[in-house]
Every structure is written in C-alpha cells, then in structure tokens.
Coordinates of C-alpha atoms (C1' of nucleotides) in Angstrom, one line a residue:
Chain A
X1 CA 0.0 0.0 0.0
X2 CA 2.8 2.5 0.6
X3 CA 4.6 1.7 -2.8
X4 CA 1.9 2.3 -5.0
X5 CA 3.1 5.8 -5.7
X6 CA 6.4 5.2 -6.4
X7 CA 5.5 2.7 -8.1
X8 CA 4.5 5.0 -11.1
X9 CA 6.9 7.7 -9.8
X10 CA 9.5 5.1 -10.9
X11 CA 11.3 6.3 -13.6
X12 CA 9.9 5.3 -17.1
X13 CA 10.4 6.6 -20.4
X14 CA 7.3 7.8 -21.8
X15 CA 7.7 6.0 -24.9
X16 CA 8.1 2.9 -22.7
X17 CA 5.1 3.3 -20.0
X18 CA 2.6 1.0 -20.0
X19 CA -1.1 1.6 -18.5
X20 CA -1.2 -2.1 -16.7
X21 CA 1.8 -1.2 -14.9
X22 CA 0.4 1.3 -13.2
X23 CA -3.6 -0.1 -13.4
X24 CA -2.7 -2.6 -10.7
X25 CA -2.1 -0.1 -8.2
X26 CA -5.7 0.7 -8.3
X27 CA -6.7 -2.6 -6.8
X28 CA -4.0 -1.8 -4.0
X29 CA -5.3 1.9 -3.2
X30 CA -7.1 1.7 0.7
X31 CA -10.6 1.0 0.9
X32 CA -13.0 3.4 1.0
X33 CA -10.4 5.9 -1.2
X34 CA -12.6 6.0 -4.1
X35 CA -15.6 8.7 -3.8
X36 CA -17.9 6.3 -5.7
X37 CA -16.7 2.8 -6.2
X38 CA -19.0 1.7 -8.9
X39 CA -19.3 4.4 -11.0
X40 CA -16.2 6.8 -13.1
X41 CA -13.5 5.6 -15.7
X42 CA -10.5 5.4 -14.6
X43 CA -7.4 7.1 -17.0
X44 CA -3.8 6.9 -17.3
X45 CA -2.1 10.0 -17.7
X46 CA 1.3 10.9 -18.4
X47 CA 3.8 13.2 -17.1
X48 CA 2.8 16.4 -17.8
X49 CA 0.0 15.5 -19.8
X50 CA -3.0 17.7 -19.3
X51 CA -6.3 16.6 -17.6
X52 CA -8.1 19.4 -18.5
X53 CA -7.3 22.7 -19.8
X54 CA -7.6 26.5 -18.1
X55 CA -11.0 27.7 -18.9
X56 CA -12.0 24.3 -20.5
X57 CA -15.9 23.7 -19.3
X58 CA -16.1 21.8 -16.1
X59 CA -17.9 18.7 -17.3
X60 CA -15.9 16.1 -15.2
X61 CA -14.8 15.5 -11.6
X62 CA -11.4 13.9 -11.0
X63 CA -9.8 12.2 -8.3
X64 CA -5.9 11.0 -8.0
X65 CA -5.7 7.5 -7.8
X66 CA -1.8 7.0 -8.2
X67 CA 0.7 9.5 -9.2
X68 CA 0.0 13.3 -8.5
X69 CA -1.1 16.0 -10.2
X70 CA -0.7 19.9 -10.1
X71 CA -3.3 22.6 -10.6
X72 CA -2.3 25.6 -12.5
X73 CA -3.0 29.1 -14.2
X74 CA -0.9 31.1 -16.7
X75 CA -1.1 34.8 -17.0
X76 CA -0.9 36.1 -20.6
X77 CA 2.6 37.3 -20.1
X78 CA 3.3 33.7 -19.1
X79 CA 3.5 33.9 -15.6
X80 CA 2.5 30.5 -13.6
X81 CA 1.3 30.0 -10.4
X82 CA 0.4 26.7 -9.3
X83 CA -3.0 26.0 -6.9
X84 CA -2.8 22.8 -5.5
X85 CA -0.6 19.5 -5.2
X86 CA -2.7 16.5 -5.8
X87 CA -1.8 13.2 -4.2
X88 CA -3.9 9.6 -4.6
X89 CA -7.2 10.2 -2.8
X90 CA -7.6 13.8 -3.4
X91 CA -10.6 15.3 -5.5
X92 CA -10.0 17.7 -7.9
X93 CA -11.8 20.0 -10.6
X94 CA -15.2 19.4 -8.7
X95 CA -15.6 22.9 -7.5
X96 CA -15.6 25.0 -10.4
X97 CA -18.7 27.1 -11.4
X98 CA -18.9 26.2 -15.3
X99 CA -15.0 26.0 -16.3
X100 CA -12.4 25.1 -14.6
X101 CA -10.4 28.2 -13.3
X102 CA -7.2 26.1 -13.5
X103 CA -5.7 23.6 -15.5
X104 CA -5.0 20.0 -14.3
X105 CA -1.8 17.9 -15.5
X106 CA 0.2 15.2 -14.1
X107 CA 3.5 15.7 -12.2
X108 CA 4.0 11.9 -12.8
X109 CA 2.6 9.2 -14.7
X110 CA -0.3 9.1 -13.2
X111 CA -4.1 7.2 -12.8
X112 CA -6.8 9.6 -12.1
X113 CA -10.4 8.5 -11.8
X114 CA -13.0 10.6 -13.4
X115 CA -16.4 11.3 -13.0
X116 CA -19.3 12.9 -15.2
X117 CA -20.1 16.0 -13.1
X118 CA -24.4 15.5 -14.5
X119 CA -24.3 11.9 -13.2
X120 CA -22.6 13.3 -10.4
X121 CA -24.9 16.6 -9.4
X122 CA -27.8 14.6 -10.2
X123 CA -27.1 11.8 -7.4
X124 CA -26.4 14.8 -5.2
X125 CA -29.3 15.9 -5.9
X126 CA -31.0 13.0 -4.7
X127 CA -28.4 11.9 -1.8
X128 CA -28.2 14.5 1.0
X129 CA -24.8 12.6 2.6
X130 CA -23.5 12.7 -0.9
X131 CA -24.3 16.6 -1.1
X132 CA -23.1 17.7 2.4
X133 CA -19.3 15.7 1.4
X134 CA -19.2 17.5 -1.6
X135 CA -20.1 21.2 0.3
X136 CA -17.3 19.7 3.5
X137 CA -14.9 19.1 0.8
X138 CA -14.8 22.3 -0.7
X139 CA -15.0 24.0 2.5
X140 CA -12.0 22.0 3.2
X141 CA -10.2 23.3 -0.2
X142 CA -11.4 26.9 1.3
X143 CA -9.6 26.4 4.3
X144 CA -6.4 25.2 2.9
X145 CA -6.8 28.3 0.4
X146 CA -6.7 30.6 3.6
X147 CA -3.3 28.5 4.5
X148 CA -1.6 29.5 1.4
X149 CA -3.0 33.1 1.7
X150 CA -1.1 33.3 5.2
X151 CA 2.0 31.4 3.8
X152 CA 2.1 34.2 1.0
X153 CA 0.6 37.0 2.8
X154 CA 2.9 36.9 5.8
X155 CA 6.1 34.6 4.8
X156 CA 9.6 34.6 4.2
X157 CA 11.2 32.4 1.8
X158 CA 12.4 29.9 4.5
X159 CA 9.5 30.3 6.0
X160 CA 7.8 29.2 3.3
X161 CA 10.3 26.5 2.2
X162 CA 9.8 24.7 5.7
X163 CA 5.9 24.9 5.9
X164 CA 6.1 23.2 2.3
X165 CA 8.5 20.5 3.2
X166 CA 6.3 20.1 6.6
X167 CA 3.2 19.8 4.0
X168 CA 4.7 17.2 1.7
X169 CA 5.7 15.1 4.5
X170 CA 2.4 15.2 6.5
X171 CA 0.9 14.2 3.1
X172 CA 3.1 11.4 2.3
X173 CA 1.8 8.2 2.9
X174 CA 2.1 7.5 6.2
X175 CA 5.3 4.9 6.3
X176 CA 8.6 7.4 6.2
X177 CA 7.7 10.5 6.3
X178 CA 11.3 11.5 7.3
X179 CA 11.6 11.0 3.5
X180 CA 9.9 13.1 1.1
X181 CA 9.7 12.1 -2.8
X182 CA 9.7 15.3 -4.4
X183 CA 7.5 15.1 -8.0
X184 CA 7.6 18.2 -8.8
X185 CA 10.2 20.3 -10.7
X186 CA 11.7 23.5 -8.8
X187 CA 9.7 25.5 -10.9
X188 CA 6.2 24.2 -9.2
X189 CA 7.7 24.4 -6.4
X190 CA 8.5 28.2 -6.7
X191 CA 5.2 29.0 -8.5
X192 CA 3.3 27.0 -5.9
X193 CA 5.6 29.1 -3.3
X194 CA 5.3 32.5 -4.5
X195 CA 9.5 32.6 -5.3
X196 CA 11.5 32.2 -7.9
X197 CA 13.4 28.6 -9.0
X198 CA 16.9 30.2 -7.7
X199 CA 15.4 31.6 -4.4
X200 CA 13.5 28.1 -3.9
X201 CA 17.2 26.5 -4.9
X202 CA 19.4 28.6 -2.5
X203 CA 17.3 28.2 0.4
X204 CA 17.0 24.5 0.1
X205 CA 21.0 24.4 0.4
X206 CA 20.8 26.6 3.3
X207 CA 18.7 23.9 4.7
X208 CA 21.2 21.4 3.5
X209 CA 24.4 22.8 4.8
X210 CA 22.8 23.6 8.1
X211 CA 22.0 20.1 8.4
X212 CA 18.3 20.5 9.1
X213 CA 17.1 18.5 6.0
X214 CA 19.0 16.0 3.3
X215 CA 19.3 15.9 -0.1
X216 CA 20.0 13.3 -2.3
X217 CA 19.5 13.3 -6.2
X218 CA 17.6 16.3 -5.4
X219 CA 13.6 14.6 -5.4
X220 CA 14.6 13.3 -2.5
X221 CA 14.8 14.9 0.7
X222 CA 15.3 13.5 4.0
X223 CA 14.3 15.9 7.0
X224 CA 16.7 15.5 9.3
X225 CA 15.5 18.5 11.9
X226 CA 11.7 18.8 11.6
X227 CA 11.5 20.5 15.0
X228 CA 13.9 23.6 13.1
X229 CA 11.5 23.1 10.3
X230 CA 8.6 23.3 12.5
X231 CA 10.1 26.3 14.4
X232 CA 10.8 28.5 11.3
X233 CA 7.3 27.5 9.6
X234 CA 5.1 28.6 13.1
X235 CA 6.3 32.0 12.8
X236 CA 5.4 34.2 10.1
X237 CA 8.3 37.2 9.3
X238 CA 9.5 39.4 11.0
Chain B
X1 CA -31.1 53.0 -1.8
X2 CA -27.7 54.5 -2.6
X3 CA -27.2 56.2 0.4
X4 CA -28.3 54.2 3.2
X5 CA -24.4 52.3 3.7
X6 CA -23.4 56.6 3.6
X7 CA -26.0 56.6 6.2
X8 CA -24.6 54.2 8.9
X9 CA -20.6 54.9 7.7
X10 CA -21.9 58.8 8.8
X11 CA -19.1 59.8 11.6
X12 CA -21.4 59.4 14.7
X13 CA -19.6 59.4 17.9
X14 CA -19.1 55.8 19.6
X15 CA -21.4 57.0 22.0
X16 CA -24.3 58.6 20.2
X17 CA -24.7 56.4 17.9
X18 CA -28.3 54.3 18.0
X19 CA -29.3 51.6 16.7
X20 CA -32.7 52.8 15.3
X21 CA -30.3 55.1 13.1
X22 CA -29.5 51.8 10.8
X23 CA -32.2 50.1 11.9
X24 CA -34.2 51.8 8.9
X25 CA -31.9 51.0 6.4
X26 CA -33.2 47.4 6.9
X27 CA -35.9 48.5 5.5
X28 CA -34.4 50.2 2.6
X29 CA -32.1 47.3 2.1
X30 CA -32.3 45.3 -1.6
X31 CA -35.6 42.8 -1.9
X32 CA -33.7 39.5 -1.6
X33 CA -30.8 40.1 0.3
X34 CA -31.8 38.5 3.3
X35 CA -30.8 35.0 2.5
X36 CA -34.1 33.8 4.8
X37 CA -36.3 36.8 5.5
X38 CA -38.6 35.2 7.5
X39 CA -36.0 33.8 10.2
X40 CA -32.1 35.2 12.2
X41 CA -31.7 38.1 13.9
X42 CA -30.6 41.6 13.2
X43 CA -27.8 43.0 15.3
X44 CA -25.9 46.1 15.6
X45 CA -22.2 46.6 15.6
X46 CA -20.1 49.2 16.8
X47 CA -17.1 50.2 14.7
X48 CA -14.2 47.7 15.4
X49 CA -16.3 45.6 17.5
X50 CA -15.3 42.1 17.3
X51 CA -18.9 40.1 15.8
X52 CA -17.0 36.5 16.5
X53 CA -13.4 35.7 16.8
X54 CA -10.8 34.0 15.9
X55 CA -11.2 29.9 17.0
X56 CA -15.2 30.6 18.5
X57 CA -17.1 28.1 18.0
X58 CA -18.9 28.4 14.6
X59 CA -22.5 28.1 16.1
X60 CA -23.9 31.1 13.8
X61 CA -23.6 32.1 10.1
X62 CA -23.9 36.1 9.2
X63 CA -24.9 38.5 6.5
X64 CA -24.2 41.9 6.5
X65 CA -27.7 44.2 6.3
X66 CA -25.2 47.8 6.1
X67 CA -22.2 49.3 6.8
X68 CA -19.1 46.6 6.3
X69 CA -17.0 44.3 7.9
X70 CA -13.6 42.5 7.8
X71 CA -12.5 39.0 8.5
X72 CA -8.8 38.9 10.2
X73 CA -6.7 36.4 11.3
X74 CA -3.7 37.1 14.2
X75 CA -0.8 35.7 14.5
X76 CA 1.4 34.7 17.7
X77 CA 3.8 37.3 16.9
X78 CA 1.6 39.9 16.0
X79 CA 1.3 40.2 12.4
X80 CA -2.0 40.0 11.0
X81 CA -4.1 39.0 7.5
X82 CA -7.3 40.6 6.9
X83 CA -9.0 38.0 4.6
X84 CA -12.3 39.7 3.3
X85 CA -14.0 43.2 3.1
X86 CA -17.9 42.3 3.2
X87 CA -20.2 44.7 2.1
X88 CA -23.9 44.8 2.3
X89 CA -25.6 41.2 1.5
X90 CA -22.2 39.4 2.1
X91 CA -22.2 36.3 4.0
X92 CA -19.4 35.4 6.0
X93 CA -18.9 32.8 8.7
X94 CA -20.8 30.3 6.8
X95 CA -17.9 28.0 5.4
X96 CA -16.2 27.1 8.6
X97 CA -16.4 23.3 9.5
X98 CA -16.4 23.4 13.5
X99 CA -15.0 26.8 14.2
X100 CA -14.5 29.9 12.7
X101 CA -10.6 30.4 11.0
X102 CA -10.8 34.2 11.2
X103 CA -12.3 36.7 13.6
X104 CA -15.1 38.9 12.2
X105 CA -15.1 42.4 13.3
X106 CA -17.0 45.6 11.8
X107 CA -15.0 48.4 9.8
X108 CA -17.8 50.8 10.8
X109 CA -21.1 50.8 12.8
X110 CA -22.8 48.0 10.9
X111 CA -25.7 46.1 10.8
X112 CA -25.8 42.2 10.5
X113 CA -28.2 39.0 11.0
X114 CA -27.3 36.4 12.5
X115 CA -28.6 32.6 11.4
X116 CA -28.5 29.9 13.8
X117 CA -25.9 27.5 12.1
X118 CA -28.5 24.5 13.7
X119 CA -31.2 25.9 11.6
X120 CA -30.0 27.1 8.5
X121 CA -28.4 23.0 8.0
X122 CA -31.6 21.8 9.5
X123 CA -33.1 23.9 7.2
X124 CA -30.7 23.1 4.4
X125 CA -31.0 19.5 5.0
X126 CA -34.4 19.4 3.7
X127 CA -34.5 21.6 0.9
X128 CA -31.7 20.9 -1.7
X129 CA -32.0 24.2 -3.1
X130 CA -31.0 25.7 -0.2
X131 CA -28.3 23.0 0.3
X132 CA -27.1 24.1 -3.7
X133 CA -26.8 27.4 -2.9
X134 CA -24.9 27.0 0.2
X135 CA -22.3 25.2 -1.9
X136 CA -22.4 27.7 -4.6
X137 CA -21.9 30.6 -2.3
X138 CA -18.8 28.6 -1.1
X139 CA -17.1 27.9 -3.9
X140 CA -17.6 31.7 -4.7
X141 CA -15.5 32.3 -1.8
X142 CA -12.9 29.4 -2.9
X143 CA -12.7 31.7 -6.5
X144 CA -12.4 35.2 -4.9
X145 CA -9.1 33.0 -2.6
X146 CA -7.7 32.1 -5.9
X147 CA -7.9 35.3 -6.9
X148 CA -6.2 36.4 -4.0
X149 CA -3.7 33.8 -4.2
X150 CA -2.9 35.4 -7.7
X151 CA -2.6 38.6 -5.9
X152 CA -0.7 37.6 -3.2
X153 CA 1.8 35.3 -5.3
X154 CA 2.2 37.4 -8.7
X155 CA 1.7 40.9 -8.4
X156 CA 3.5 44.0 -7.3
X157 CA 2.6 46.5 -4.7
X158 CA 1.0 49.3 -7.9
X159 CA -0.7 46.1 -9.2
X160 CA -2.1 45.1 -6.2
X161 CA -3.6 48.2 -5.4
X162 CA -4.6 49.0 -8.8
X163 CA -6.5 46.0 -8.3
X164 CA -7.7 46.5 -5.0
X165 CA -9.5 49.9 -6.0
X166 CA -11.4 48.3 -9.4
X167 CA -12.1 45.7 -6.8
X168 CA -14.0 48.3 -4.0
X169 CA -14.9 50.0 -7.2
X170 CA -16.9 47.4 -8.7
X171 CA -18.6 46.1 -5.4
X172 CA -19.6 49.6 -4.5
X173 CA -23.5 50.6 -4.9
X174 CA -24.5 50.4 -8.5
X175 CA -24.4 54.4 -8.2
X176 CA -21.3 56.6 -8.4
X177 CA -19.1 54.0 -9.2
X178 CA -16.0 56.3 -10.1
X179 CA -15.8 57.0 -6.0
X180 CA -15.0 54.7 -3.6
X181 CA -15.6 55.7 0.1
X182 CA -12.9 53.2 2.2
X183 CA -14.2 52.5 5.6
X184 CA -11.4 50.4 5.9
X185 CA -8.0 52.1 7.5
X186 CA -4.2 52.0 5.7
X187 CA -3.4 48.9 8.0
X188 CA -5.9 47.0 7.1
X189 CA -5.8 47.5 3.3
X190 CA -1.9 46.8 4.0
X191 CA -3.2 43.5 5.8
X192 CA -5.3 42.8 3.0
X193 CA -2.7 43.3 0.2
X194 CA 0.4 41.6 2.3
X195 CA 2.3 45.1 2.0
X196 CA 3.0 47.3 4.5
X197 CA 1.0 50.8 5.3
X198 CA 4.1 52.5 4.1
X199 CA 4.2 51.0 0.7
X200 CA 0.2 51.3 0.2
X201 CA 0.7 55.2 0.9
X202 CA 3.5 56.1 -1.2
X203 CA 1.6 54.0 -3.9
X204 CA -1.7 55.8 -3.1
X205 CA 0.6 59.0 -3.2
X206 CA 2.0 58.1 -6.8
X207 CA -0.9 57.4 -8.4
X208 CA -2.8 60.5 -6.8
X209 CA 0.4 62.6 -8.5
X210 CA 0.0 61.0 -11.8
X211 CA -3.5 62.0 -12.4
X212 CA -4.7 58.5 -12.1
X213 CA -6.3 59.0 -8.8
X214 CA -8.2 61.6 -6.6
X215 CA -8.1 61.5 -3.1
X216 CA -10.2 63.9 -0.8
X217 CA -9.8 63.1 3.0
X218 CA -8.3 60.0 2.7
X219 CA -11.6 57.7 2.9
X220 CA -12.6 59.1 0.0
X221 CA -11.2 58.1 -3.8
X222 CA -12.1 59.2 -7.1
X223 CA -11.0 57.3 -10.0
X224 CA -9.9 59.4 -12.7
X225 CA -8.2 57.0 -15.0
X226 CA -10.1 53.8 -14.9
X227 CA -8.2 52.4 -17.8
X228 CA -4.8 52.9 -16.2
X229 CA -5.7 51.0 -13.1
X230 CA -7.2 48.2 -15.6
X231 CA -3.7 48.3 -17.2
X232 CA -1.8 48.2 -14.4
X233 CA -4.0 45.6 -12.7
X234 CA -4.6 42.8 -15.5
X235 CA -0.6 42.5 -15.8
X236 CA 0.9 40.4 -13.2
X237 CA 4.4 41.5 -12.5
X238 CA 7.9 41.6 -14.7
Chain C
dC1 C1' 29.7 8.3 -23.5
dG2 C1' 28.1 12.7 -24.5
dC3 C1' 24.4 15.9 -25.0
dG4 C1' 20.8 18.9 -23.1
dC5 C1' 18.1 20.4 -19.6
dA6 C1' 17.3 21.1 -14.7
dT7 C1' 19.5 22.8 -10.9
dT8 C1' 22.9 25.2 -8.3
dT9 C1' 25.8 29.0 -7.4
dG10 C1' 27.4 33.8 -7.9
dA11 C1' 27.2 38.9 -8.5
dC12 C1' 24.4 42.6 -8.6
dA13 C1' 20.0 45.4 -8.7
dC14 C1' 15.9 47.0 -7.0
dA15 C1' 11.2 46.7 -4.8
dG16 C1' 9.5 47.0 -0.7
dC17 C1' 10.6 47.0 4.3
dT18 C1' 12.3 49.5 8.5
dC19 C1' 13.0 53.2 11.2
dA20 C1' 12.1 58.0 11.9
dA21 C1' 10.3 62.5 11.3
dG22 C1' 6.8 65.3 9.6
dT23 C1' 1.8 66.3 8.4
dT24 C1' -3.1 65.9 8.6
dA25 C1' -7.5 65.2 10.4
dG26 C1' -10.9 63.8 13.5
dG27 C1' -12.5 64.0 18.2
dT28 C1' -12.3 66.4 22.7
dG29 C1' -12.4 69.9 25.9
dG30 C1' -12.3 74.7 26.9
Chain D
dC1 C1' -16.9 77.6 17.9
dC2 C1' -12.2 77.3 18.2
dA3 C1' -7.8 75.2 19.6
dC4 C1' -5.7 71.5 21.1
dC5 C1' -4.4 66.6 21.1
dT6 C1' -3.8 62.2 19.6
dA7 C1' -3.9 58.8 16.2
dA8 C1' -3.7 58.0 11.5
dC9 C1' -1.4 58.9 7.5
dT10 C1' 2.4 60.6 4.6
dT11 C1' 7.0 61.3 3.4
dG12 C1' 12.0 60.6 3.6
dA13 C1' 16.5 57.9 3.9
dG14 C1' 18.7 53.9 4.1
dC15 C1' 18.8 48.7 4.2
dT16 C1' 17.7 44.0 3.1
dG17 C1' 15.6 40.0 1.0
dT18 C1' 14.5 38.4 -3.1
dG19 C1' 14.5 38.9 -8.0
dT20 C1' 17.5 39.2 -12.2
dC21 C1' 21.0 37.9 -15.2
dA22 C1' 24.7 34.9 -16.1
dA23 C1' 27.8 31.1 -15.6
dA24 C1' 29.0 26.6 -13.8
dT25 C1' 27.6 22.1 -12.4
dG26 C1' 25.3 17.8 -12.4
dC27 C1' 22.0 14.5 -13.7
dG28 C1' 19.0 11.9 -16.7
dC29 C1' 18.3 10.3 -21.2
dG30 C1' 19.4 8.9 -25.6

DNA sequence: CGCGCATTTGACACAGCTCAAGTTAGGTGG
DNA sequence: CCACCTAACTTGAGCTGTGTCAAATGCGCG
C-alpha cells in the first residue's frame, strides 16, 4: 500500500510506460479511497499531460488514484502560479462554477479516476450525505486556500520552504515520512511558493548545509530536523 | 437605496450612535438580500467591535444588512491578515467546518443578521435548493481565494492596489461608481494586500500625483483613469 | 559516452521593508 | 466655535531580502 506511488513515480520513459503497470495499483489503493466505487473511468495520464485545460468547461470530476497531479493558471505574459498539489485520494476540478479556473496535469505518470459532473450533481441531488461531502470538501479546499494566503501574505522564503516540506511530508503516505519524494520540478515548487526557482534553490542548500534537511539526487529529501523546520514554519516574518 | 451604507458609515460618535439610526436601512435594504427573510436576527455593531473571533465556536452564520466588515486572522507574533471586506448582503462565517478560522469584526457601525448554524443546516438538510446554494456561495468564496492567491503570489505592490480599488470599485453601490468611500483604515488595506501601510501610501501617493487618482480626505477616492488602473491591474508583475 | 536540460551558485540590482520624522485630520475639551 | 491633542497617515532615507541575469555544475536520457 505504501509503494503504490512510487511505483508509477518510478522512472519510465514515456515511450516505454505502459497503462497495466500502473492499473494494478488501483486494486491496492485503501478501501474506501474512491468517492464512488462503482461508477467513473478510470485514465492513465502521463507526465505532464494535461487533464483538463484552463477555462475548459467543467464537465468532469477527478480524483488521484496514483501518481499526482498539479493545478495551474498562466497569466498572458506567461507567468504561472500553481493551486494545489494532488496526491492519490484527493478530489480535484469538482468545485468550479462552469470551467475550470485552473488547469490539471500530471506531475508523474499518473491514474486519475473521473467522473461525469451530470451523473454526479444529479445523485447529489438525490443523496443529501452525498451533497453535504461535496459542500465539506470544498469547505476543506477553502480552508487550505486561507493556509496558502497566510503562507504568501505573511512569509519569508524559509518560511515558506519549511511549511512546504512540513506539507509534503504530512501528506506522504504514512510509512517514512522522514523521506519526502519530491515530483515536482523546482519551478512548481517556486510558483506554488510565490519565489523564484533560484530563491526556492538557495534556500534548500541553506537547509542542506545547516543540516536541518537531506538531499539526495535532489527529489529526495530527508528531514533531518523537523522540529527547526517546525520552528521556522510557526512563525510568520518578522 | 444609494445612500443608506453613507447613512450608517456617517461619523457618529461611539457614544451617540443608535441603533434605530441603521435600523431603517433594513428596511431600505435590496428585496432579496436576506438570505431567509422570515428567520435570524438583526444585530448592531459598533465600529471595530469584534462580531466572532478567531477559533469561537462556529455556532452562527452572518450577512451583513449595512455598513461593512472585515475577516482577520492574528498571528502569535503579531502580524496580521485581513482575509475579506464584506459589504452589504455578504455572508461570511458560513464555510467554517467546526470553528471559525478568522475573527469577524465591523469596519464601521454595521448592521448584520445572524442565522442559527443548527437551523439554517436543519433547514438546508431538507431543501436541496438551499443545500445548492450553500455550496455555490462557497465555492464563490474558494474563487475570490484564488484570486487572492494570484494577488498575493504574482503581483507588485502598484498592481495590487490598482486592483484592489477596481475591486471596492466594482462592489460599491450600482451608483457613483468612479468614488470609492474606504471605511477600511491603511493597515488593514496593507493587511489585506500583504504590503505594508508605508508601501500602500506612497503607492496611493504616486498614483494620486500622476493623475490616475483623486483622493479627498483619505476615505474618500475618485477614480480618474479607470483604464490605467485596468492596465496596471490585469498584468501580473515583470 | 556525450548531449541537453534542470538545478545550483554567484554577482548585482531594486522593490518593498524598516525606522524615523513630519503632516493631517478627527475627536475632545475649553 | 475654536484650539488642542492624539492617532492615523504621509513622506523621507537607508537597508535587506528576493529577483534578475549569467555562468557553472550535475543529472538523466538517448
């Protein structure tokens, strides 16, 4: 159960990756992960292949079953800022008005499960348990929203750095989380962050040299101090 | 209709001020504002008066009837986010899951009813339309946070507040558009923006110079140059 | 084994922050 | 009604963290 995502994370060539070899991990997800078992298709998707696109209408939910998946916008001048990191379990694209605001793509190869928002809204619209998850979840996106407002509202670079490596590895699965596998590039991490790739770059080293976290072939980080982490992320600059 | 937020944002002493004074412009308020007319209660709130705060138990949701309010959030050290301005038919405290994230306080004297959180779910429970909007008005929130986020992670201190005024510009009563009467002080548009009160003053200042901006008293600003602000605001930074 | 892209590192610039001193205005008391 | 008084705001000068630009390094892929 705790391989499943590095299982896909495992270093394929696109020309060589192969749907089944990530399809069994679907049987191995936990119980109770899926939002409705019987109904949904699942897809594979590869790395950085789009879900959906920005402004595309929002005609289907998603949820990560392997893999991840990021959530972004670009600016007409080609700025980027990334929403959300997705990992297996998470719900995505299902609260959107009529498009979706962001796009959706794959940090990995990746399995996502997707659902026809009409089949969806209309069993909601019969099921009141079904409706009230769906309102708690986006509440729940809300509140994670107002995280990320406080984290670029308020914080320093290192600041923000250790609240992101504390986020990762409270998200991992729950064996080693002294390890973090990071999918994403520098660049989602600094448009996720608010930085820039070189900012995002030289405070990780400081991290490194200091010995508060480890690094090795750089999507892999070992936190070696999470209390310093911890102590750095509670308090916002200044 | 127009002037009844005027009305209650009128400088009253602390001390004089009565609640009958607003209590008219309930009257006066928008058919269908009330999100239930026939049940909650109408209360009135002194200028800076805290309505909830931070980590209360969410046992009521809130509209504001007149005048305005902000949602802030403290931190240990001090510093301080203000996450929303509401204005007249806002709701805010609604899309908390056990307690509220932010403290709710009033930017002026204000008028707000109060729903019983008990009855508005027991209410929503039954009627899915109810239930629907709930979630609708939620995910609105979720969007004006991604906004924010943009705000927050892309833009630069003239960009911010460029958007900031079309913002309180376009929310303002359908009248006079082209001024904007802040109740809100320096610090908490600073809060708001994630600048400091410095930086939003000398911005204020250079845009007042250049034409783009009138300012009479502080609380009170005319847009001139609409399109410049649009300019300056649509362009993230770089 | 070598190429190309992501990442790291370095040097420098500048937007916005800090600290500090004026200025204005709103509220209070004479 | 006017003058004071205090708090909010504005303005100034200098500093610093982060962005920018550029070069070096290393890693993954063919």
């Amino acid at each position: 159960m705790s391989g499943h995502a590095q299982t896909i994370a495992a270093p394929l060539s696109a020309d060589r990756w192969q749907p089944q070899l990530v399809l069994h991990t679907l049987a191995s997800s936990p119980a109770g992960l899926d939002l409705f078992e019987e109904i949904g298709t699942v897809l594979p998707v590869r790395r950085d292949q789009e879900i959906y696109g920005q402004d595309d209408p929002a005609d289907y939910y998603y949820q990560v079953i392997g893999g991840s998946v990021r959530t972004v916008k670009l600016m007409a001048d080609g700025r980027r800022q990334v929403s959300e990191f997705l990992m297996p379990g998470d719900l995505f694209g299902f609260d959107e008005l009529d498009r979706h605001d962001f796009a959706a793509e794959a940090l990995e190869n990746a399995l996502v499960k997707r659902y026809s928002r009409r089949v969806v809204e209309a069993l909601a619209q019969r099921s009141m348990p079904l409706a009230q998850k769906l309102r708690h979840l986006t509440i729940a996106k809300l509140r994670r929203a107002h995280e990320r407002l406080l984290l670029l509202g308020c914080m320093t670079a290192s600041e923000r750095i250790a609240t992101f490596l504390l986020q990762m590895s409270d998200r991992a699965p729950a064996s080693a989380k002294a390890w973090i596998a990071l999918a994403m590039s520098r660049r989602d991490i600094a448009d996720y962050l608010g930085l820039t790739i070189e900012t995002v770059s030289r405070t990780l080293s400081v991290l490194r040299v200091d010995g508060t976290i480890g690094m090795l072939k750089k999507t892999r980080i070992e936190i070696r101090d999470r209390a310093a982490l911890e102590c750095l992320a509670s308090e916002p600059r200044h």
